[in-house]
Amino acid sequence: FDSPNTQPFEDITPDMVNTVEHQALALEAARQSIVLLKNENNVLPLMASSTMKVAVIGPSGDATGTMQGNYHGIAPYLISPQKGIANKSVQVTYVQGCDVACSSTKGFDDAKTAATAADVVVLVVGLDQGQEKEGHDRTVLTLPGNQLQLMQAVKGAAKGHVIACIMTGGPVDISWAKDNMDAILWVGYPGQAGGLAIADVLFGDYNPGGALPYTMYPADYVDQISMFDMGMRSKPGRTYKFYTGTPIYSFGDGLSYTTFSQQWSEDLKLPMAMTTQQLSEGVEYRVNVTNTGKLLGGRVVQAYIMRTSNPDAPLKELFGFERVELAPGDSTNIFFGTPQETFSSVDKKGERYIHPGKYTVAIGDLRHNFEVTGDSVHVARKSPKKKPFLKF
């Protein structure tokens, strides 16, 4: 084995573990990862009061270990969604309804009673390690067991707004929730401070700015492509790069409680035509982002390339992103460089080339359409850089 002298973790002492800074980082990481997928009529954020009655319902409403997902250490504490919401000084009633497998509906009546009596319902559904983990694959994309029926029963009984929190690792078909819930948060597996983060977002102490990390496919996707077919392009395609169907929600989706606008920087001059050689030298994209709303908020600005003349290339491909946080009325400039790989396509031998044809760069609502002429240019492979040891 390696000598202790080469192991940076040998220098970590107990007083360097679970510090106040670490706890704050865990909370901030959970906050930033939450994605607001729907917010009909600006239902969120909620306005907390001592008289507000909140029913927290669902198999993961009081989840603790589930929030850690897979491959995790020992958490110093675990704050569940219902504990986090109770921290907002509102009146909380918790009813599980069923466990994650949700094979029984015996708890549905209690869930409906709680929903009827509440001003707001927070419905926490999703998966856990009994559904997805290393060595255990799902065969369906639907919510487990009767979870959908629980959602329908609660929504039908509720007098107030119903907000769905989707606690999962992998994607699930939440098309019914998209059509019927008043608001939807995707929370992933948010870790030790997950419940606090969820409550902060629900009650506006934190403005969500996360972006969905994958494509949410409809349930029948599993019938359209075999799980034994690893081809990315096999119809209807895999991931946002090749999927040609209509997703429930798309990779990169995410809303905010405020609004943003994007414009090309005033001094930016984008060419409408280039040669392959010119393109191989790169193009600079500078974007001005402004918070046009009334609240402090964050946004993940995403940059995509689309090679519209190459039928074998991905439909689109993320080549850059940057998260910004802006106060109302404030602006900032973002720079996206384009190394040679950005505009290149990979052939069957694994070699990259920049080909002539039509291209589009999309950054938010902005589009740069241009045409490239000339001979294909080979892009040399780069040797991977060795990462240095961590230093404490």
Short mmCIF file of C-alpha atoms in Angstrom, two decimals:
data_model
loop_
_atom_site.label_atom_id
_atom_site.label_comp_id
_atom_site.label_asym_id
_atom_site.label_seq_id
_atom_site.Cartn_x
_atom_site.Cartn_y
_atom_site.Cartn_z
CA PHE A 1 0.00 0.00 0.00
CA ASP A 2 1.00 3.65 -0.36
CA SER A 3 3.17 5.25 2.27
CA PRO A 4 1.27 7.32 4.89
CA ASN A 5 3.43 10.26 3.83
CA THR A 6 1.60 10.33 0.48
CA GLN A 7 -1.89 10.27 2.04
CA PRO A 8 -3.24 13.80 2.60
CA PHE A 9 -6.14 12.50 4.72
CA GLU A 10 -3.63 11.37 7.38
CA ASP A 11 -3.41 15.04 8.36
CA ILE A 12 -7.11 15.38 9.17
CA THR A 13 -7.77 15.56 12.91
CA PRO A 14 -11.19 15.13 14.62
CA ASP A 15 -11.53 18.87 15.20
CA MET A 16 -11.42 19.37 11.41
CA VAL A 17 -14.54 17.22 10.88
CA ASN A 18 -18.14 18.49 11.09
CA THR A 19 -17.16 22.10 11.61
CA VAL A 20 -19.64 24.97 11.43
CA GLU A 21 -18.29 25.71 7.96
CA HIS A 22 -18.91 22.09 6.87
CA GLN A 23 -22.49 22.23 8.13
CA ALA A 24 -23.10 25.49 6.28
CA LEU A 25 -21.63 23.96 3.13
CA ALA A 26 -23.93 20.93 3.38
CA LEU A 27 -26.96 23.24 3.64
CA GLU A 28 -25.82 25.45 0.79
CA ALA A 29 -25.10 22.47 -1.46
CA ALA A 30 -28.61 21.15 -0.81
CA ARG A 31 -30.17 24.56 -1.50
CA GLN A 32 -28.31 25.02 -4.76
CA SER A 33 -29.23 21.54 -5.99
CA ILE A 34 -33.01 21.98 -5.61
CA VAL A 35 -34.80 22.53 -8.92
CA LEU A 36 -38.10 24.40 -9.23
CA LEU A 37 -39.92 22.67 -12.10
CA LYS A 38 -43.38 24.21 -11.78
CA ASN A 39 -44.82 27.22 -9.96
CA GLU A 40 -48.34 27.82 -11.23
CA ASN A 41 -49.63 31.32 -10.48
CA ASN A 42 -46.58 31.93 -8.29
CA VAL A 43 -47.86 29.68 -5.51
CA LEU A 44 -44.34 29.65 -4.11
CA PRO A 45 -42.80 31.02 -2.02
CA LEU A 46 -45.18 30.43 0.88
CA MET A 47 -45.71 33.11 3.51
CA ALA A 48 -45.11 31.52 6.90
CA SER A 49 -47.30 32.39 9.88
CA SER A 50 -48.06 30.85 13.24
CA THR A 51 -51.62 30.11 12.06
CA MET A 52 -50.64 28.39 8.81
CA LYS A 53 -51.50 24.70 8.76
CA VAL A 54 -49.12 22.63 6.66
CA ALA A 55 -49.71 18.93 6.02
CA VAL A 56 -46.51 17.09 5.13
CA ILE A 57 -47.61 13.89 3.44
CA GLY A 58 -45.83 11.09 1.62
CA PRO A 59 -43.37 8.25 2.02
CA SER A 60 -40.37 10.59 2.26
CA GLY A 61 -41.99 13.37 4.26
CA ASP A 62 -40.00 12.35 7.34
CA ALA A 63 -37.10 10.79 5.43
CA THR A 64 -33.65 10.85 6.95
CA GLY A 65 -31.40 8.06 5.66
CA THR A 66 -33.09 8.22 2.25
CA MET A 67 -31.74 11.75 1.84
CA GLN A 68 -28.17 10.41 1.84
CA GLY A 69 -28.62 8.35 -1.32
CA ASN A 70 -25.84 5.84 -1.99
CA TYR A 71 -22.14 5.91 -1.02
CA HIS A 72 -22.14 8.18 2.00
CA GLY A 73 -20.40 8.59 5.29
CA ILE A 74 -21.94 8.83 8.74
CA ALA A 75 -23.93 12.05 8.95
CA PRO A 76 -23.69 14.03 12.23
CA TYR A 77 -27.43 14.70 11.94
CA LEU A 78 -30.26 14.27 9.43
CA ILE A 79 -33.02 16.88 9.17
CA SER A 80 -36.12 15.51 7.45
CA PRO A 81 -38.50 17.60 5.32
CA GLN A 82 -41.17 17.74 8.03
CA LYS A 83 -38.60 18.76 10.67
CA GLY A 84 -37.28 21.46 8.36
CA ILE A 85 -40.77 22.81 7.67
CA ALA A 86 -41.64 22.77 11.39
CA ASN A 87 -38.58 24.99 11.87
CA LYS A 88 -40.48 27.76 10.02
CA SER A 89 -42.87 28.25 12.96
CA VAL A 90 -45.93 26.91 11.15
CA GLN A 91 -48.36 24.25 12.35
CA VAL A 92 -47.21 20.93 10.86
CA THR A 93 -49.11 17.68 10.59
CA TYR A 94 -47.24 14.68 9.21
CA VAL A 95 -48.90 11.62 7.67
CA GLN A 96 -46.82 9.10 5.75
CA GLY A 97 -49.67 7.60 3.73
CA CYS A 98 -47.45 4.69 2.70
CA ASP A 99 -43.79 3.75 2.56
CA VAL A 100 -41.71 4.20 -0.58
CA ALA A 101 -42.70 0.81 -2.00
CA CYS A 102 -46.32 1.87 -1.36
CA SER A 103 -47.85 -1.57 -1.72
CA SER A 104 -50.68 -0.73 0.71
CA THR A 105 -53.30 2.04 0.63
CA LYS A 106 -54.31 1.68 4.29
CA GLY A 107 -52.84 5.06 5.21
CA PHE A 108 -54.56 6.98 2.42
CA ASP A 109 -57.62 7.95 4.48
CA ASP A 110 -55.44 9.59 7.13
CA ALA A 111 -53.53 11.38 4.36
CA LYS A 112 -56.77 12.70 2.86
CA THR A 113 -58.01 13.87 6.25
CA ALA A 114 -54.78 15.77 6.85
CA ALA A 115 -54.91 17.30 3.36
CA THR A 116 -58.48 18.52 3.87
CA ALA A 117 -57.62 20.22 7.16
CA ALA A 118 -54.47 21.95 5.86
CA ASP A 119 -53.93 25.34 4.28
CA VAL A 120 -51.06 23.90 2.22
CA VAL A 121 -49.97 20.33 1.47
CA VAL A 122 -46.33 19.40 0.86
CA LEU A 123 -46.34 15.96 -0.76
CA VAL A 124 -42.92 14.24 -0.65
CA VAL A 125 -42.73 11.24 -2.98
CA GLY A 126 -40.02 9.43 -4.92
CA LEU A 127 -37.52 6.59 -4.60
CA ASP A 128 -35.05 5.18 -2.11
CA GLN A 129 -32.31 2.56 -2.03
CA GLY A 130 -34.92 -0.17 -2.14
CA GLN A 131 -35.78 1.04 -5.63
CA GLU A 132 -32.41 2.13 -7.03
CA LYS A 133 -28.87 1.43 -5.98
CA GLU A 134 -25.67 -0.25 -7.09
CA GLY A 135 -26.61 -3.72 -8.31
CA HIS A 136 -30.35 -3.04 -8.25
CA ASP A 137 -31.90 -1.59 -11.40
CA ARG A 138 -35.44 -0.37 -11.94
CA THR A 139 -37.52 -1.80 -14.77
CA VAL A 140 -40.07 1.03 -14.78
CA LEU A 141 -39.95 4.83 -14.73
CA THR A 142 -43.15 5.28 -12.77
CA LEU A 143 -43.33 6.10 -9.08
CA PRO A 144 -43.28 2.89 -6.99
CA GLY A 145 -46.44 1.02 -6.06
CA ASN A 146 -49.44 3.24 -5.32
CA GLN A 147 -47.56 6.53 -4.92
CA LEU A 148 -49.37 8.05 -7.90
CA GLN A 149 -52.70 7.02 -6.39
CA LEU A 150 -51.62 8.66 -3.11
CA MET A 151 -50.89 11.89 -4.99
CA GLN A 152 -54.26 11.76 -6.70
CA ALA A 153 -56.11 11.06 -3.44
CA VAL A 154 -54.37 13.92 -1.62
CA LYS A 155 -54.91 16.38 -4.44
CA GLY A 156 -58.58 15.46 -4.60
CA ALA A 157 -59.04 15.97 -0.86
CA ALA A 158 -56.97 19.13 -0.44
CA LYS A 159 -58.64 22.50 0.05
CA GLY A 160 -55.47 24.48 -0.46
CA HIS A 161 -52.46 24.29 -2.73
CA VAL A 162 -50.53 21.03 -3.13
CA ILE A 163 -46.76 21.17 -3.69
CA ALA A 164 -44.92 18.04 -4.81
CA CYS A 165 -41.34 17.40 -3.73
CA ILE A 166 -39.71 14.67 -5.83
CA MET A 167 -36.97 12.94 -3.83
CA THR A 168 -35.13 10.66 -6.24
CA GLY A 169 -31.76 9.88 -7.69
CA GLY A 170 -32.85 8.65 -11.14
CA PRO A 171 -35.66 10.11 -13.25
CA VAL A 172 -39.32 9.21 -12.83
CA ASP A 173 -42.39 9.94 -14.95
CA ILE A 174 -44.15 12.77 -13.11
CA SER A 175 -46.44 13.75 -15.97
CA TRP A 176 -49.53 13.58 -13.74
CA ALA A 177 -47.87 15.87 -11.21
CA LYS A 178 -46.85 18.24 -14.00
CA ASP A 179 -50.48 18.54 -15.08
CA ASN A 180 -52.09 18.64 -11.63
CA MET A 181 -49.77 19.86 -8.88
CA ASP A 182 -49.63 23.56 -8.06
CA ALA A 183 -45.84 23.50 -7.76
CA ILE A 184 -43.08 20.91 -8.13
CA LEU A 185 -39.62 20.78 -6.59
CA TRP A 186 -37.04 18.19 -7.61
CA VAL A 187 -34.85 17.76 -4.54
CA GLY A 188 -32.68 14.75 -5.41
CA TYR A 189 -31.15 13.14 -2.33
CA PRO A 190 -30.27 16.38 -0.51
CA GLY A 191 -28.12 15.09 2.36
CA GLN A 192 -27.94 15.84 6.07
CA ALA A 193 -29.51 19.32 5.87
CA GLY A 194 -31.99 18.40 3.14
CA GLY A 195 -35.10 19.18 5.18
CA LEU A 196 -33.85 22.66 6.04
CA ALA A 197 -32.98 23.33 2.40
CA ILE A 198 -36.42 22.22 1.21
CA ALA A 199 -38.11 24.43 3.81
CA ASP A 200 -35.90 27.40 2.92
CA VAL A 201 -36.97 27.09 -0.72
CA LEU A 202 -40.66 26.54 0.09
CA PHE A 203 -40.84 29.63 2.30
CA GLY A 204 -38.64 31.91 0.22
CA ASP A 205 -35.62 32.09 2.51
CA TYR A 206 -33.71 30.76 -0.49
CA ASN A 207 -34.59 31.40 -4.13
CA PRO A 208 -34.14 28.16 -6.13
CA GLY A 209 -31.81 28.33 -9.09
CA GLY A 210 -30.89 24.70 -9.76
CA ALA A 211 -31.00 23.01 -13.17
CA LEU A 212 -32.32 19.49 -13.75
CA PRO A 213 -29.32 17.14 -14.17
CA TYR A 214 -31.02 14.70 -16.55
CA THR A 215 -33.92 14.11 -18.92
CA MET A 216 -37.21 12.93 -17.40
CA TYR A 217 -38.65 10.43 -19.89
CA PRO A 218 -42.28 9.29 -20.15
CA ALA A 219 -43.04 5.87 -18.66
CA ASP A 220 -43.30 4.13 -22.04
CA TYR A 221 -39.66 4.95 -22.78
CA VAL A 222 -38.71 1.58 -21.27
CA ASP A 223 -40.82 -0.14 -23.94
CA GLN A 224 -39.18 1.79 -26.77
CA ILE A 225 -35.56 0.85 -26.14
CA SER A 226 -34.03 -2.23 -24.54
CA MET A 227 -31.94 -1.73 -21.42
CA PHE A 228 -29.46 -4.12 -23.03
CA ASP A 229 -28.99 -1.72 -25.96
CA MET A 230 -26.25 0.69 -24.97
CA GLY A 231 -26.39 2.67 -28.23
CA MET A 232 -26.80 6.37 -27.51
CA ARG A 233 -28.46 6.92 -30.90
CA SER A 234 -30.78 3.89 -30.78
CA LYS A 235 -34.28 5.27 -31.29
CA PRO A 236 -35.69 7.24 -29.56
CA GLY A 237 -32.18 8.06 -28.29
CA ARG A 238 -30.55 8.36 -24.89
CA THR A 239 -29.94 11.51 -22.83
CA TYR A 240 -30.67 15.08 -23.88
CA LYS A 241 -28.03 14.73 -26.59
CA PHE A 242 -29.93 12.16 -28.65
CA TYR A 243 -33.49 11.83 -27.31
CA THR A 244 -35.99 12.66 -30.05
CA GLY A 245 -39.17 12.14 -28.03
CA THR A 246 -41.04 14.61 -25.83
CA PRO A 247 -39.60 14.63 -22.30
CA ILE A 248 -41.64 15.26 -19.16
CA TYR A 249 -38.94 17.74 -18.19
CA SER A 250 -35.67 18.39 -20.01
CA PHE A 251 -32.06 18.35 -18.92
CA GLY A 252 -31.22 21.86 -17.71
CA ASP A 253 -34.79 22.89 -16.84
CA GLY A 254 -35.27 25.05 -13.76
CA LEU A 255 -37.30 28.07 -12.68
CA SER A 256 -36.79 30.85 -10.15
CA TYR A 257 -38.89 33.18 -8.02
CA THR A 258 -37.39 36.06 -9.96
CA THR A 259 -36.84 36.67 -13.68
CA PHE A 260 -33.71 37.10 -15.79
CA SER A 261 -32.87 38.47 -19.22
CA GLN A 262 -29.85 37.71 -21.36
CA GLN A 263 -28.28 39.74 -24.16
CA TRP A 264 -25.10 39.50 -26.17
CA SER A 265 -22.52 41.93 -24.82
CA GLU A 266 -22.65 45.24 -26.69
CA ASP A 267 -19.12 44.95 -28.10
CA LEU A 268 -19.58 41.36 -29.29
CA LYS A 269 -19.42 40.83 -33.06
CA LEU A 270 -20.38 37.29 -34.04
CA PRO A 271 -19.49 36.11 -37.57
CA MET A 272 -22.22 34.60 -39.73
CA ALA A 273 -19.72 32.64 -41.85
CA MET A 274 -16.35 31.04 -41.11
CA THR A 275 -13.94 28.48 -42.48
CA THR A 276 -13.21 25.30 -40.57
CA GLN A 277 -9.72 26.62 -39.88
CA GLN A 278 -11.10 29.85 -38.40
CA LEU A 279 -13.57 27.92 -36.30
CA SER A 280 -10.79 25.70 -34.97
CA GLU A 281 -9.22 28.83 -33.50
CA GLY A 282 -12.29 29.38 -31.35
CA VAL A 283 -15.08 31.91 -30.88
CA GLU A 284 -15.61 34.06 -27.80
CA TYR A 285 -19.13 34.39 -26.44
CA ARG A 286 -19.89 37.15 -23.93
CA VAL A 287 -23.36 37.37 -22.44
CA ASN A 288 -24.88 40.02 -20.20
CA VAL A 289 -27.30 38.59 -17.62
CA THR A 290 -29.72 40.85 -15.70
CA ASN A 291 -32.06 40.10 -12.81
CA THR A 292 -35.25 41.75 -14.08
CA GLY A 293 -37.40 40.59 -11.14
CA LYS A 294 -37.94 41.73 -7.57
CA LEU A 295 -35.98 39.11 -5.62
CA LEU A 296 -32.35 38.13 -5.16
CA GLY A 297 -31.84 34.98 -7.18
CA GLY A 298 -29.46 32.59 -8.90
CA ARG A 299 -29.47 31.21 -12.42
CA VAL A 300 -27.43 28.55 -14.18
CA VAL A 301 -26.58 30.01 -17.59
CA GLN A 302 -26.06 27.14 -20.04
CA ALA A 303 -24.29 27.18 -23.41
CA TYR A 304 -25.07 24.56 -26.08
CA ILE A 305 -23.71 23.73 -29.52
CA MET A 306 -25.88 22.25 -32.27
CA ARG A 307 -24.26 20.90 -35.41
CA THR A 308 -27.33 21.02 -37.64
CA SER A 309 -25.66 19.68 -40.80
CA ASN A 310 -24.23 16.54 -39.24
CA PRO A 311 -26.88 13.80 -38.80
CA ASP A 312 -24.56 11.71 -36.59
CA ALA A 313 -23.77 14.54 -34.17
CA PRO A 314 -25.72 15.05 -30.93
CA LEU A 315 -28.90 17.10 -31.28
CA LYS A 316 -27.25 19.53 -28.89
CA GLU A 317 -24.35 19.41 -26.48
CA LEU A 318 -23.58 21.45 -23.38
CA PHE A 319 -20.17 23.09 -23.69
CA GLY A 320 -20.29 25.52 -20.79
CA PHE A 321 -22.31 26.72 -17.83
CA GLU A 322 -21.96 29.23 -15.04
CA ARG A 323 -24.10 29.96 -12.03
CA VAL A 324 -24.67 33.63 -11.22
CA GLU A 325 -26.46 35.24 -8.30
CA LEU A 326 -27.86 38.72 -8.77
CA ALA A 327 -29.83 41.26 -6.76
CA PRO A 328 -32.85 42.86 -8.46
CA GLY A 329 -31.70 45.15 -11.27
CA ASP A 330 -28.10 43.96 -11.16
CA SER A 331 -26.25 42.62 -14.21
CA THR A 332 -23.11 40.63 -14.85
CA ASN A 333 -21.14 39.51 -17.88
CA ILE A 334 -20.36 35.85 -18.52
CA PHE A 335 -17.64 34.59 -20.83
CA PHE A 336 -17.74 31.24 -22.62
CA GLY A 337 -14.61 30.18 -24.45
CA THR A 338 -14.69 27.52 -27.14
CA PRO A 339 -11.71 25.18 -27.33
CA GLN A 340 -11.42 23.11 -30.51
CA GLU A 341 -13.43 20.24 -29.04
CA THR A 342 -16.51 22.46 -28.79
CA PHE A 343 -17.29 22.44 -32.50
CA SER A 344 -15.88 19.01 -33.29
CA SER A 345 -17.65 15.71 -33.90
CA VAL A 346 -16.32 12.26 -33.04
CA ASP A 347 -16.10 9.62 -35.78
CA LYS A 348 -16.39 5.85 -35.35
CA LYS A 349 -12.67 5.59 -34.63
CA GLY A 350 -12.90 8.08 -31.79
CA GLU A 351 -11.19 10.87 -33.69
CA ARG A 352 -12.49 14.43 -33.56
CA TYR A 353 -12.99 16.62 -36.63
CA ILE A 354 -14.46 20.05 -37.27
CA HIS A 355 -16.59 19.64 -40.38
CA PRO A 356 -18.11 22.19 -42.73
CA GLY A 357 -21.84 22.79 -42.37
CA LYS A 358 -24.39 24.75 -40.36
CA TYR A 359 -23.97 25.38 -36.64
CA THR A 360 -25.98 27.01 -33.88
CA VAL A 361 -24.78 28.15 -30.47
CA ALA A 362 -27.61 28.57 -27.97
CA ILE A 363 -27.17 30.39 -24.66
CA GLY A 364 -30.53 30.75 -22.99
CA ASP A 365 -32.83 32.38 -25.54
CA LEU A 366 -29.88 33.75 -27.53
CA ARG A 367 -28.90 32.11 -30.82
CA HIS A 368 -25.81 32.40 -33.01
CA ASN A 369 -26.43 30.71 -36.36
CA PHE A 370 -23.47 30.45 -38.72
CA GLU A 371 -22.21 28.44 -41.67
CA VAL A 372 -18.77 26.87 -41.95
CA THR A 373 -16.95 26.09 -45.19
CA GLY A 374 -13.66 24.41 -46.07
CA ASP A 375 -12.08 21.03 -45.49
CA SER A 376 -12.55 19.07 -42.29
CA VAL A 377 -9.95 19.86 -39.62
CA HIS A 378 -8.61 17.14 -37.32
CA VAL A 379 -8.57 17.96 -33.59
CA ALA A 380 -5.63 16.34 -31.83
CA ARG A 381 -6.24 14.43 -28.63
CA LYS A 382 -5.03 15.98 -25.40
CA SER A 383 -3.18 14.00 -22.76
CA PRO A 384 -5.08 13.93 -19.45
CA LYS A 385 -3.58 16.09 -16.73
CA LYS A 386 -2.62 14.47 -13.45
CA LYS A 387 -4.47 15.95 -10.49
CA PRO A 388 -2.31 16.97 -7.50
CA PHE A 389 -2.95 15.61 -4.03
CA LEU A 390 -5.32 17.57 -1.82
CA LYS A 391 -3.59 19.77 0.72
CA PHE A 392 -5.03 20.75 4.07
#
